[in-house]
mmCIF file of C-alpha atoms and ligand atoms in Angstrom:
data_model
loop_
_atom_site.group_PDB
_atom_site.id
_atom_site.type_symbol
_atom_site.label_atom_id
_atom_site.label_comp_id
_atom_site.label_asym_id
_atom_site.label_seq_id
_atom_site.Cartn_x
_atom_site.Cartn_y
_atom_site.Cartn_z
ATOM 1 C CA UNK A 1 15.892 5.984 25.422
ATOM 2 C CA UNK A 2 18.366 3.135 24.897
ATOM 3 C CA UNK A 3 18.646 1.795 21.363
ATOM 4 C CA UNK A 4 17.010 -1.602 21.147
ATOM 5 C CA UNK A 5 20.183 -3.238 19.893
ATOM 6 C CA UNK A 6 22.197 -1.979 22.905
ATOM 7 C CA UNK A 7 20.142 -3.852 25.495
ATOM 8 C CA UNK A 8 20.248 -5.309 28.045
ATOM 9 C CA UNK A 9 21.965 -2.864 30.415
ATOM 10 C CA UNK A 10 24.825 -4.120 32.607
ATOM 11 C CA UNK A 11 22.354 -5.574 35.124
ATOM 12 C CA UNK A 12 20.578 -7.558 32.427
ATOM 13 C CA UNK A 13 17.520 -5.325 32.202
ATOM 14 C CA UNK A 14 15.390 -4.887 29.109
ATOM 15 C CA UNK A 15 13.339 -1.963 30.401
ATOM 16 C CA UNK A 16 11.696 -3.343 33.543
ATOM 17 C CA UNK A 17 12.196 -6.968 32.452
ATOM 18 C CA UNK A 18 15.024 -9.471 32.864
ATOM 19 C CA UNK A 19 17.520 -9.057 35.702
ATOM 20 C CA UNK A 20 18.743 -11.599 38.232
ATOM 21 C CA UNK A 21 16.244 -13.085 40.707
ATOM 22 C CA UNK A 22 18.029 -16.064 42.259
ATOM 23 C CA UNK A 23 19.066 -17.431 45.636
ATOM 24 C CA UNK A 24 22.338 -16.032 46.945
ATOM 25 C CA UNK A 25 24.091 -19.365 46.374
ATOM 26 C CA UNK A 26 23.798 -18.875 42.614
ATOM 27 C CA UNK A 27 25.250 -15.355 42.478
ATOM 28 C CA UNK A 28 28.878 -16.495 42.341
ATOM 29 C CA UNK A 29 28.212 -18.929 39.505
ATOM 30 C CA UNK A 30 26.353 -16.268 37.488
ATOM 31 C CA UNK A 31 29.025 -13.695 38.198
ATOM 32 C CA UNK A 32 31.741 -16.018 36.902
ATOM 33 C CA UNK A 33 29.669 -16.788 33.804
ATOM 34 C CA UNK A 34 29.109 -13.092 33.114
ATOM 35 C CA UNK A 35 32.796 -12.235 33.387
ATOM 36 C CA UNK A 36 33.862 -15.150 31.189
ATOM 37 C CA UNK A 37 31.166 -14.543 28.601
ATOM 38 C CA UNK A 38 32.120 -10.886 28.415
ATOM 39 C CA UNK A 39 35.696 -11.929 27.767
ATOM 40 C CA UNK A 40 34.987 -14.540 25.088
ATOM 41 C CA UNK A 41 32.281 -12.635 23.192
ATOM 42 C CA UNK A 42 35.001 -10.113 22.321
ATOM 43 C CA UNK A 43 37.671 -12.734 21.674
ATOM 44 C CA UNK A 44 38.522 -13.203 17.974
ATOM 45 C CA UNK A 45 39.769 -16.784 18.429
ATOM 46 C CA UNK A 46 36.584 -17.823 20.223
ATOM 47 C CA UNK A 47 34.368 -16.237 17.577
ATOM 48 C CA UNK A 48 36.410 -17.885 14.818
ATOM 49 C CA UNK A 49 36.090 -21.307 16.423
ATOM 50 C CA UNK A 50 32.332 -20.776 16.851
ATOM 51 C CA UNK A 51 31.985 -19.766 13.195
ATOM 52 C CA UNK A 52 33.970 -22.827 12.063
ATOM 53 C CA UNK A 53 31.809 -25.163 14.135
ATOM 54 C CA UNK A 54 28.634 -23.653 12.696
ATOM 55 C CA UNK A 55 29.979 -24.236 9.216
ATOM 56 C CA UNK A 56 31.489 -27.716 9.459
ATOM 57 C CA UNK A 57 29.357 -29.342 12.171
ATOM 58 C CA UNK A 58 25.955 -27.612 11.980
ATOM 59 C CA UNK A 59 26.001 -27.062 8.199
ATOM 60 C CA UNK A 60 25.506 -23.289 8.167
ATOM 61 C CA UNK A 61 24.646 -21.012 6.526
ATOM 62 C CA UNK A 62 21.099 -22.328 6.338
ATOM 63 C CA UNK A 63 19.518 -21.258 3.031
ATOM 64 C CA UNK A 64 16.560 -18.975 2.419
ATOM 65 C CA UNK A 65 14.041 -20.850 0.303
ATOM 66 C CA UNK A 66 11.263 -19.233 -1.739
ATOM 67 C CA UNK A 67 8.108 -21.304 -1.185
ATOM 68 C CA UNK A 68 6.733 -20.533 -4.655
ATOM 69 C CA UNK A 69 3.995 -23.127 -4.916
ATOM 70 C CA UNK A 70 2.699 -22.305 -1.459
ATOM 71 C CA UNK A 71 2.793 -18.560 -2.201
ATOM 72 C CA UNK A 72 0.950 -19.053 -5.530
ATOM 73 C CA UNK A 73 -1.660 -21.200 -3.785
ATOM 74 C CA UNK A 74 -2.265 -18.495 -1.178
ATOM 75 C CA UNK A 75 -2.376 -15.837 -3.906
ATOM 76 C CA UNK A 76 -0.691 -12.939 -2.100
ATOM 77 C CA UNK A 77 2.651 -12.020 -0.545
ATOM 78 C CA UNK A 78 5.663 -14.240 -1.242
ATOM 79 C CA UNK A 79 6.633 -16.638 1.550
ATOM 80 C CA UNK A 80 10.347 -17.178 2.121
ATOM 81 C CA UNK A 81 11.647 -19.750 4.618
ATOM 82 C CA UNK A 82 14.840 -19.498 6.672
ATOM 83 C CA UNK A 83 15.748 -23.180 6.754
ATOM 84 C CA UNK A 84 16.851 -23.848 10.356
ATOM 85 C CA UNK A 85 15.271 -27.285 9.884
ATOM 86 C CA UNK A 86 18.318 -28.226 7.784
ATOM 87 C CA UNK A 87 20.759 -27.808 10.693
ATOM 88 C CA UNK A 88 22.399 -30.838 12.279
ATOM 89 C CA UNK A 89 19.871 -32.275 14.800
ATOM 90 C CA UNK A 90 17.071 -30.577 12.880
ATOM 91 C CA UNK A 91 16.451 -27.246 14.590
ATOM 92 C CA UNK A 92 17.919 -23.913 15.661
ATOM 93 C CA UNK A 93 18.699 -25.121 19.222
ATOM 94 C CA UNK A 94 22.124 -26.444 18.182
ATOM 95 C CA UNK A 95 23.351 -22.876 17.400
ATOM 96 C CA UNK A 96 23.072 -22.026 21.081
ATOM 97 C CA UNK A 97 24.163 -25.405 22.467
ATOM 98 C CA UNK A 98 27.411 -25.229 20.458
ATOM 99 C CA UNK A 99 28.095 -21.678 21.641
ATOM 100 C CA UNK A 100 27.585 -22.493 25.315
ATOM 101 C CA UNK A 101 29.540 -25.769 25.108
ATOM 102 C CA UNK A 102 32.486 -23.944 23.523
ATOM 103 C CA UNK A 103 32.300 -21.389 26.303
ATOM 104 C CA UNK A 104 32.261 -24.220 28.867
ATOM 105 C CA UNK A 105 35.313 -25.791 27.241
ATOM 106 C CA UNK A 106 37.187 -22.479 27.287
ATOM 107 C CA UNK A 107 36.244 -21.973 30.935
ATOM 108 C CA UNK A 108 37.803 -25.359 31.728
ATOM 109 C CA UNK A 109 34.537 -27.096 32.684
ATOM 110 C CA UNK A 110 34.460 -30.847 32.106
ATOM 111 C CA UNK A 111 30.751 -31.412 32.697
ATOM 112 C CA UNK A 112 27.581 -29.892 31.304
ATOM 113 C CA UNK A 113 24.061 -30.093 32.650
ATOM 114 C CA UNK A 114 20.746 -29.127 31.091
ATOM 115 C CA UNK A 115 17.045 -29.384 31.758
ATOM 116 C CA UNK A 116 14.592 -30.377 29.088
ATOM 117 C CA UNK A 117 10.826 -30.527 28.635
ATOM 118 C CA UNK A 118 10.110 -31.961 25.216
ATOM 119 C CA UNK A 119 13.639 -33.308 24.991
ATOM 120 C CA UNK A 120 14.837 -31.165 22.074
ATOM 121 C CA UNK A 121 17.216 -29.050 24.149
ATOM 122 C CA UNK A 122 18.369 -32.186 25.992
ATOM 123 C CA UNK A 123 19.262 -33.792 22.662
ATOM 124 C CA UNK A 124 21.135 -30.664 21.512
ATOM 125 C CA UNK A 125 23.074 -30.591 24.813
ATOM 126 C CA UNK A 126 23.878 -34.317 24.684
ATOM 127 C CA UNK A 127 25.042 -33.843 21.091
ATOM 128 C CA UNK A 128 27.532 -31.079 21.872
ATOM 129 C CA UNK A 129 28.744 -32.898 25.005
ATOM 130 C CA UNK A 130 29.639 -35.883 22.814
ATOM 131 C CA UNK A 131 31.215 -33.556 20.248
ATOM 132 C CA UNK A 132 33.544 -31.983 22.855
ATOM 133 C CA UNK A 133 34.097 -35.040 25.040
ATOM 134 C CA UNK A 134 32.280 -33.724 28.083
ATOM 135 C CA UNK A 135 30.190 -35.491 30.652
ATOM 136 C CA UNK A 136 26.489 -34.626 30.336
ATOM 137 C CA UNK A 137 23.566 -34.872 32.745
ATOM 138 C CA UNK A 138 20.057 -33.927 31.608
ATOM 139 C CA UNK A 139 17.213 -33.382 34.099
ATOM 140 C CA UNK A 140 13.779 -34.269 32.822
ATOM 141 C CA UNK A 141 10.393 -34.531 34.548
ATOM 142 C CA UNK A 142 9.398 -38.204 34.825
ATOM 143 C CA UNK A 143 6.032 -37.350 33.209
ATOM 144 C CA UNK A 144 7.854 -35.761 30.252
ATOM 145 C CA UNK A 145 10.155 -38.790 29.984
ATOM 146 C CA UNK A 146 7.116 -40.998 29.381
ATOM 147 C CA UNK A 147 5.706 -38.617 26.767
ATOM 148 C CA UNK A 148 9.004 -38.111 24.929
ATOM 149 C CA UNK A 149 10.542 -41.576 24.965
ATOM 150 C CA UNK A 150 12.397 -41.369 21.604
ATOM 151 C CA UNK A 151 14.257 -38.249 22.760
ATOM 152 C CA UNK A 152 15.235 -39.935 26.040
ATOM 153 C CA UNK A 153 16.678 -42.791 23.966
ATOM 154 C CA UNK A 154 18.504 -40.336 21.669
ATOM 155 C CA UNK A 155 20.139 -38.621 24.656
ATOM 156 C CA UNK A 156 21.262 -41.986 26.041
ATOM 157 C CA UNK A 157 22.657 -43.038 22.641
ATOM 158 C CA UNK A 158 24.714 -39.843 22.705
ATOM 159 C CA UNK A 159 26.145 -40.820 26.079
ATOM 160 C CA UNK A 160 24.154 -38.513 28.369
ATOM 161 C CA UNK A 161 22.723 -39.478 31.755
ATOM 162 C CA UNK A 162 19.019 -38.639 31.885
ATOM 163 C CA UNK A 163 17.826 -38.061 35.442
ATOM 164 C CA UNK A 164 14.071 -38.401 36.073
ATOM 165 C CA UNK A 165 12.586 -35.674 38.289
ATOM 166 C CA UNK A 166 9.666 -36.870 40.406
ATOM 167 C CA UNK A 167 8.854 -33.691 42.328
ATOM 168 C CA UNK A 168 5.937 -31.317 41.702
ATOM 169 C CA UNK A 169 4.158 -31.790 38.388
ATOM 170 C CA UNK A 170 7.107 -33.914 37.144
ATOM 171 C CA UNK A 171 7.596 -31.614 34.138
ATOM 172 C CA UNK A 172 9.893 -28.865 32.867
ATOM 173 C CA UNK A 173 9.754 -26.426 35.788
ATOM 174 C CA UNK A 174 10.635 -29.185 38.264
ATOM 175 C CA UNK A 175 13.514 -30.331 36.052
ATOM 176 C CA UNK A 176 14.732 -26.731 36.020
ATOM 177 C CA UNK A 177 14.808 -26.564 39.812
ATOM 178 C CA UNK A 178 16.849 -29.791 39.945
ATOM 179 C CA UNK A 179 19.329 -28.487 37.358
ATOM 180 C CA UNK A 180 19.789 -25.287 39.411
ATOM 181 C CA UNK A 181 20.430 -27.387 42.516
ATOM 182 C CA UNK A 182 23.043 -29.466 40.685
ATOM 183 C CA UNK A 183 24.745 -26.315 39.378
ATOM 184 C CA UNK A 184 25.061 -24.759 42.829
ATOM 185 C CA UNK A 185 26.589 -27.973 44.178
ATOM 186 C CA UNK A 186 28.995 -28.673 41.309
ATOM 187 C CA UNK A 187 29.793 -25.224 39.905
ATOM 188 C CA UNK A 188 33.512 -25.963 40.113
ATOM 189 C CA UNK A 189 33.513 -28.310 37.109
ATOM 190 C CA UNK A 190 29.980 -27.847 35.728
ATOM 191 C CA UNK A 191 28.436 -25.545 33.098
ATOM 192 C CA UNK A 192 24.641 -25.162 32.934
ATOM 193 C CA UNK A 193 23.342 -24.843 29.359
ATOM 194 C CA UNK A 194 19.954 -23.099 29.196
ATOM 195 C CA UNK A 195 18.051 -23.728 25.966
ATOM 196 C CA UNK A 196 16.117 -20.530 25.369
ATOM 197 C CA UNK A 197 16.317 -16.786 26.058
ATOM 198 C CA UNK A 198 15.073 -17.216 29.633
ATOM 199 C CA UNK A 199 16.684 -17.548 33.057
ATOM 200 C CA UNK A 200 18.748 -14.966 34.952
ATOM 201 C CA UNK A 201 21.182 -12.554 33.267
ATOM 202 C CA UNK A 202 23.401 -13.212 31.302
ATOM 203 C CA UNK A 203 21.465 -16.145 29.784
ATOM 204 C CA UNK A 204 18.814 -14.189 27.811
ATOM 205 C CA UNK A 205 21.558 -12.022 26.289
ATOM 206 C CA UNK A 206 23.992 -14.876 25.687
ATOM 207 C CA UNK A 207 21.452 -17.209 24.059
ATOM 208 C CA UNK A 208 20.238 -14.320 21.883
ATOM 209 C CA UNK A 209 23.790 -13.528 20.777
ATOM 210 C CA UNK A 210 24.373 -17.152 19.741
ATOM 211 C CA UNK A 211 21.034 -17.363 17.892
ATOM 212 C CA UNK A 212 21.532 -13.989 16.173
ATOM 213 C CA UNK A 213 23.508 -15.850 13.496
ATOM 214 C CA UNK A 214 20.053 -16.560 11.990
ATOM 215 C CA UNK A 215 19.234 -12.888 11.407
ATOM 216 C CA UNK A 216 22.773 -11.915 10.397
ATOM 217 C CA UNK A 217 22.796 -14.564 7.688
ATOM 218 C CA UNK A 218 19.292 -13.614 6.580
ATOM 219 C CA UNK A 219 20.286 -9.971 6.120
ATOM 220 C CA UNK A 220 23.189 -10.904 3.832
ATOM 221 C CA UNK A 221 21.206 -13.520 1.928
ATOM 222 C CA UNK A 222 18.224 -11.191 1.350
ATOM 223 C CA UNK A 223 20.475 -8.468 -0.008
ATOM 224 C CA UNK A 224 22.354 -10.888 -2.279
ATOM 225 C CA UNK A 225 19.414 -12.898 -3.530
ATOM 226 C CA UNK A 226 16.523 -10.411 -3.494
ATOM 227 C CA UNK A 227 18.288 -7.058 -3.474
ATOM 228 C CA UNK A 228 16.296 -5.963 -0.444
ATOM 229 C CA UNK A 229 15.141 -6.901 3.033
ATOM 230 C CA UNK A 230 11.817 -8.627 3.797
ATOM 231 C CA UNK A 231 8.714 -6.601 4.685
ATOM 232 C CA UNK A 232 7.911 -8.816 7.655
ATOM 233 C CA UNK A 233 9.750 -11.340 9.811
ATOM 234 C CA UNK A 234 7.578 -14.075 11.303
ATOM 235 C CA UNK A 235 8.708 -16.589 13.942
ATOM 236 C CA UNK A 236 7.101 -18.788 16.589
ATOM 237 C CA UNK A 237 7.679 -17.935 20.244
ATOM 238 C CA UNK A 238 8.031 -20.515 23.010
ATOM 239 C CA UNK A 239 10.798 -19.078 25.176
ATOM 240 C CA UNK A 240 11.583 -16.912 22.175
ATOM 241 C CA UNK A 241 15.108 -17.893 21.082
ATOM 242 C CA UNK A 242 14.527 -18.613 17.388
ATOM 243 C CA UNK A 243 12.409 -15.465 17.101
ATOM 244 C CA UNK A 244 14.923 -13.148 18.769
ATOM 245 C CA UNK A 245 17.715 -14.792 16.758
ATOM 246 C CA UNK A 246 15.983 -13.670 13.568
ATOM 247 C CA UNK A 247 14.723 -10.311 14.901
ATOM 248 C CA UNK A 248 17.777 -8.990 16.725
ATOM 249 C CA UNK A 249 19.947 -7.908 13.757
ATOM 250 C CA UNK A 250 16.856 -6.137 12.321
ATOM 251 C CA UNK A 251 15.868 -4.134 15.413
ATOM 252 C CA UNK A 252 17.089 -0.830 13.953
ATOM 253 C CA UNK A 253 15.571 -1.525 10.506
ATOM 254 C CA UNK A 254 12.316 0.314 11.067
ATOM 255 C CA UNK A 255 10.821 -0.750 7.723
ATOM 256 C CA UNK A 256 10.925 -4.394 8.713
ATOM 257 C CA UNK A 257 7.925 -5.523 10.791
ATOM 258 C CA UNK A 258 8.425 -8.273 13.360
ATOM 259 C CA UNK A 259 5.736 -10.725 14.340
ATOM 260 C CA UNK A 260 6.085 -13.328 17.086
ATOM 261 C CA UNK A 261 3.548 -16.149 16.988
ATOM 262 C CA UNK A 262 2.458 -17.742 20.260
ATOM 263 C CA UNK A 263 0.560 -20.988 20.761
ATOM 264 C CA UNK A 264 -3.163 -20.250 21.180
ATOM 265 C CA UNK A 265 -3.749 -23.994 21.782
ATOM 266 C CA UNK A 266 -7.480 -24.790 21.858
ATOM 267 C CA UNK A 267 -8.252 -21.057 21.606
ATOM 268 C CA UNK A 268 -7.481 -18.149 23.929
ATOM 269 C CA UNK A 269 -11.028 -18.249 25.413
ATOM 270 C CA UNK A 270 -10.631 -21.943 26.349
ATOM 271 C CA UNK A 271 -7.840 -21.077 28.793
ATOM 272 C CA UNK A 272 -5.883 -24.001 27.292
ATOM 273 C CA UNK A 273 -3.032 -22.268 25.503
ATOM 274 C CA UNK A 274 0.531 -20.986 25.948
ATOM 275 C CA UNK A 275 0.039 -17.402 24.724
ATOM 276 C CA UNK A 276 2.124 -15.678 27.392
ATOM 277 C CA UNK A 277 2.501 -12.208 25.879
ATOM 278 C CA UNK A 278 -1.135 -12.109 24.737
ATOM 279 C CA UNK A 279 -2.691 -13.110 28.054
ATOM 280 C CA UNK A 280 -0.020 -12.991 30.765
ATOM 281 C CA UNK A 281 1.033 -10.413 33.327
ATOM 282 C CA UNK A 282 4.537 -9.470 34.507
ATOM 283 C CA UNK A 283 6.003 -11.509 37.351
ATOM 284 C CA UNK A 284 9.164 -13.386 38.325
ATOM 285 C CA UNK A 285 9.928 -16.944 37.192
ATOM 286 C CA UNK A 286 13.161 -18.869 36.608
ATOM 287 C CA UNK A 287 15.427 -16.037 37.657
ATOM 288 C CA UNK A 288 14.023 -13.140 35.611
ATOM 289 C CA UNK A 289 11.091 -10.734 35.431
ATOM 290 C CA UNK A 290 8.871 -11.200 32.399
ATOM 291 C CA UNK A 291 5.318 -11.901 31.272
ATOM 292 C CA UNK A 292 3.866 -15.059 32.831
ATOM 293 C CA UNK A 293 0.655 -16.999 32.522
ATOM 294 C CA UNK A 294 -0.568 -16.806 36.111
ATOM 295 C CA UNK A 295 -3.734 -16.621 38.160
ATOM 296 C CA UNK A 296 -4.880 -13.811 40.495
ATOM 297 C CA UNK A 297 -2.587 -15.094 43.264
ATOM 298 C CA UNK A 298 0.480 -15.245 41.042
ATOM 299 C CA UNK A 299 0.339 -19.044 40.712
ATOM 300 C CA UNK A 300 1.595 -20.328 37.367
ATOM 301 C CA UNK A 301 -1.250 -21.813 35.320
ATOM 302 C CA UNK A 302 -0.652 -25.011 33.378
ATOM 303 C CA UNK A 303 -0.267 -24.342 29.669
ATOM 304 C CA UNK A 304 -1.326 -26.296 26.592
ATOM 305 C CA UNK A 305 -0.056 -26.492 23.043
ATOM 306 C CA UNK A 306 -0.001 -29.288 20.474
ATOM 307 C CA UNK A 307 3.685 -28.468 20.075
ATOM 308 C CA UNK A 308 5.755 -29.359 23.116
ATOM 309 C CA UNK A 309 8.383 -26.714 22.319
ATOM 310 C CA UNK A 310 5.897 -23.851 22.724
ATOM 311 C CA UNK A 311 4.344 -25.212 25.909
ATOM 312 C CA UNK A 312 5.992 -22.821 28.409
ATOM 313 C CA UNK A 313 4.254 -20.377 30.814
ATOM 314 C CA UNK A 314 6.973 -17.698 30.498
ATOM 315 C CA UNK A 315 8.773 -15.906 27.676
ATOM 316 C CA UNK A 316 12.173 -14.264 27.252
ATOM 317 C CA UNK A 317 12.366 -10.803 28.882
ATOM 318 C CA UNK A 318 13.497 -9.122 25.661
ATOM 319 C CA UNK A 319 10.214 -10.098 24.005
ATOM 320 C CA UNK A 320 8.309 -8.605 26.947
ATOM 321 C CA UNK A 321 10.139 -5.351 26.271
ATOM 322 C CA UNK A 322 9.666 -5.502 22.482
ATOM 323 C CA UNK A 323 5.951 -5.973 23.078
ATOM 324 C CA UNK A 324 5.617 -3.048 25.487
ATOM 325 C CA UNK A 325 7.571 -0.744 23.169
ATOM 326 C CA UNK A 326 5.584 -1.957 20.138
ATOM 327 C CA UNK A 327 8.735 -2.789 18.176
ATOM 328 C CA UNK A 328 7.389 -6.293 17.669
ATOM 329 C CA UNK A 329 3.816 -7.512 17.443
ATOM 330 C CA UNK A 330 2.631 -10.771 19.003
ATOM 331 C CA UNK A 331 -0.250 -12.907 17.772
ATOM 332 C CA UNK A 332 -1.735 -16.329 18.512
ATOM 333 C CA UNK A 333 -2.271 -19.383 16.311
ATOM 334 C CA UNK A 334 -4.356 -22.387 17.444
ATOM 335 C CA UNK A 335 -3.450 -26.091 17.346
ATOM 336 C CA UNK A 336 -5.827 -26.597 14.402
ATOM 337 C CA UNK A 337 -4.402 -23.694 12.407
ATOM 338 C CA UNK A 338 -0.863 -24.960 13.006
ATOM 339 C CA UNK A 339 -1.865 -28.473 11.872
ATOM 340 C CA UNK A 340 -3.408 -27.099 8.673
ATOM 341 C CA UNK A 341 -0.203 -25.173 7.922
ATOM 342 C CA UNK A 342 1.859 -28.294 8.688
ATOM 343 C CA UNK A 343 -0.048 -30.257 6.013
ATOM 344 C CA UNK A 344 0.091 -27.359 3.572
ATOM 345 C CA UNK A 345 3.895 -27.188 3.667
ATOM 346 C CA UNK A 346 4.154 -30.976 3.276
ATOM 347 C CA UNK A 347 1.916 -30.960 0.200
ATOM 348 C CA UNK A 348 2.972 -27.764 -1.557
ATOM 349 C CA UNK A 349 6.701 -27.739 -0.878
ATOM 350 C CA UNK A 350 7.796 -31.236 0.144
ATOM 351 C CA UNK A 351 8.962 -30.011 3.545
ATOM 352 C CA UNK A 352 7.728 -31.532 6.827
ATOM 353 C CA UNK A 353 7.953 -28.685 9.363
ATOM 354 C CA UNK A 354 8.121 -28.884 13.159
ATOM 355 C CA UNK A 355 4.756 -28.171 14.807
ATOM 356 C CA UNK A 356 6.380 -25.178 16.522
ATOM 357 C CA UNK A 357 7.422 -23.691 13.174
ATOM 358 C CA UNK A 358 3.965 -24.517 11.762
ATOM 359 C CA UNK A 359 2.567 -21.801 14.031
ATOM 360 C CA UNK A 360 4.691 -19.170 12.273
ATOM 361 C CA UNK A 361 3.733 -20.622 8.889
ATOM 362 C CA UNK A 362 0.045 -20.550 9.759
ATOM 363 C CA UNK A 363 0.201 -16.840 10.513
ATOM 364 C CA UNK A 364 2.069 -16.170 7.258
ATOM 365 C CA UNK A 365 -0.583 -18.164 5.403
ATOM 366 C CA UNK A 366 -3.291 -16.120 7.104
ATOM 367 C CA UNK A 367 -1.939 -12.696 6.124
ATOM 368 C CA UNK A 368 -0.372 -13.525 2.739
ATOM 369 C CA UNK A 369 -3.675 -13.359 0.784
ATOM 370 C CA UNK A 370 -4.357 -9.862 2.193
ATOM 371 C CA UNK A 371 -1.033 -8.502 0.907
ATOM 372 C CA UNK A 372 0.392 -7.484 -2.444
ATOM 373 C CA UNK A 373 2.291 -10.150 -4.468
ATOM 374 C CA UNK A 374 5.506 -8.106 -4.260
ATOM 375 C CA UNK A 375 5.612 -8.202 -0.456
ATOM 376 C CA UNK A 376 8.142 -10.572 1.122
ATOM 377 C CA UNK A 377 7.390 -12.502 4.319
ATOM 378 C CA UNK A 378 10.406 -14.205 5.866
ATOM 379 C CA UNK A 379 9.288 -17.098 8.079
ATOM 380 C CA UNK A 380 11.763 -18.748 10.420
ATOM 381 C CA UNK A 381 11.370 -22.485 9.834
ATOM 382 C CA UNK A 382 12.841 -23.282 13.260
ATOM 383 C CA UNK A 383 12.866 -27.069 12.912
ATOM 384 C CA UNK A 384 11.909 -30.178 10.980
ATOM 385 C CA UNK A 385 8.829 -32.205 11.808
ATOM 386 C CA UNK A 386 10.025 -35.807 11.933
ATOM 387 C CA UNK A 387 9.735 -35.694 15.726
ATOM 388 C CA UNK A 388 6.062 -34.669 15.430
ATOM 389 C CA UNK A 389 4.600 -37.241 13.060
ATOM 390 C CA UNK A 390 3.031 -39.356 15.828
ATOM 391 C CA UNK A 391 1.362 -36.280 17.320
ATOM 392 C CA UNK A 392 0.081 -35.268 13.899
ATOM 393 C CA UNK A 393 -1.271 -38.710 13.058
ATOM 394 C CA UNK A 394 -3.057 -38.870 16.424
ATOM 395 C CA UNK A 395 -4.572 -35.428 15.858
ATOM 396 C CA UNK A 396 -5.586 -35.781 12.223
ATOM 397 C CA UNK A 397 -5.635 -39.512 11.499
ATOM 398 C CA UNK A 398 -3.734 -41.144 8.673
ATOM 399 C CA UNK A 399 -6.205 -40.535 5.838
ATOM 400 C CA UNK A 400 -6.095 -37.246 3.952
HETATM 401 C C1 PLP B 1 12.341 -25.546 21.187
HETATM 402 C C2 PLP B 1 11.788 -25.179 19.863
HETATM 403 C C3 PLP B 1 11.077 -23.970 19.654
HETATM 404 C C4 PLP B 1 10.731 -23.031 20.771
HETATM 405 O O1 PLP B 1 11.801 -22.439 21.403
HETATM 406 P P1 PLP B 1 12.195 -20.909 21.193
HETATM 407 O O2 PLP B 1 13.175 -20.649 22.247
HETATM 408 O O3 PLP B 1 10.936 -20.098 21.327
HETATM 409 O O4 PLP B 1 12.744 -20.790 19.823
HETATM 410 C C5 PLP B 1 10.653 -23.655 18.383
HETATM 411 N N1 PLP B 1 10.875 -24.490 17.336
HETATM 412 C C6 PLP B 1 11.535 -25.658 17.487
HETATM 413 C C7 PLP B 1 11.746 -26.525 16.294
HETATM 414 C C8 PLP B 1 12.012 -26.042 18.746
HETATM 415 O O5 PLP B 1 12.660 -27.208 18.892
#
């Protein structure tokens, strides 16, 4: 069997997942991307420039922080946080956006496009477009634009054109179709930045490689600061990019458990959730084969999560494979559990976490009391929660 860290194969397969399922018109664009990415991922100058950007623009390395008061309160295993919330723009998404924008620049593309649901990936794309002096168009469902107004304004401040998409359900999947259409038409000068480990090959591999800086740093920092590696890695899973970024460098470290936390929304039984790996079945969506939340006829079912970034009916194909091979374990955390963890981190550590990241925290808080005090749980704090305070105040009120 292939070693986990050697995947995907040359066709982009992680076991039976991944691959390239697109219209013929997109093949040329993907082929060009694959060849160029293959060239630059092995290019010392490119990697050096990427590393410099992460340092001077993003603010890496992000520290590992020991949440001592929270750990003492829970009374069990120690909770450590990988502070992706401290990155420029407040989340891990910038690691990938910078990498793809640099690739675009090296490929001689003058224009980038992106699709966005909650607006976080749109903001990261608009940010790097401004940074490198590129034109930027972001496709966004008109329904999402209403729900995420501050992010639409941020993108416009950064100089991006935000195009409302009025087809279908007017949300993320419709925006994605529009972005694909734009790419096919303008491939000559345009680079399409995908925001998570989804889409056709080579995107799941490429996005993972850019996010793997999280796990590589963590490995060094754990050795230096704690003299050993954590017992468990815990990260939330929407498309799965922050989770695979932390997990990937640890895949061959068999003593390190990996736990991906999906959004169980109002509870798995309610049907209103986004727990793809827990409840979905394999199928094809957005150019790759993976687990999907679908009905008997293969129709995608609408998902729900209090956190917009986890509200996606698919998941990266590498996670599908890690689940089937039992290398990683996947669990669900409800809206209410995530909210409780959100408040706990605010009060015990003075850190306002993103609602997405609060899902990972909630699971750590759940298992910590059952574990020995010497055990180390490394939680990926994928983003900061400033963007979520309105959602939180609507859900819990303003009185504590
Ligand atoms: C977008 C987002 C996520 C979910 O995306 P992944 O690809 O699963 O990492 C998680 N946390 C934050 C803060 C996000 O913005």
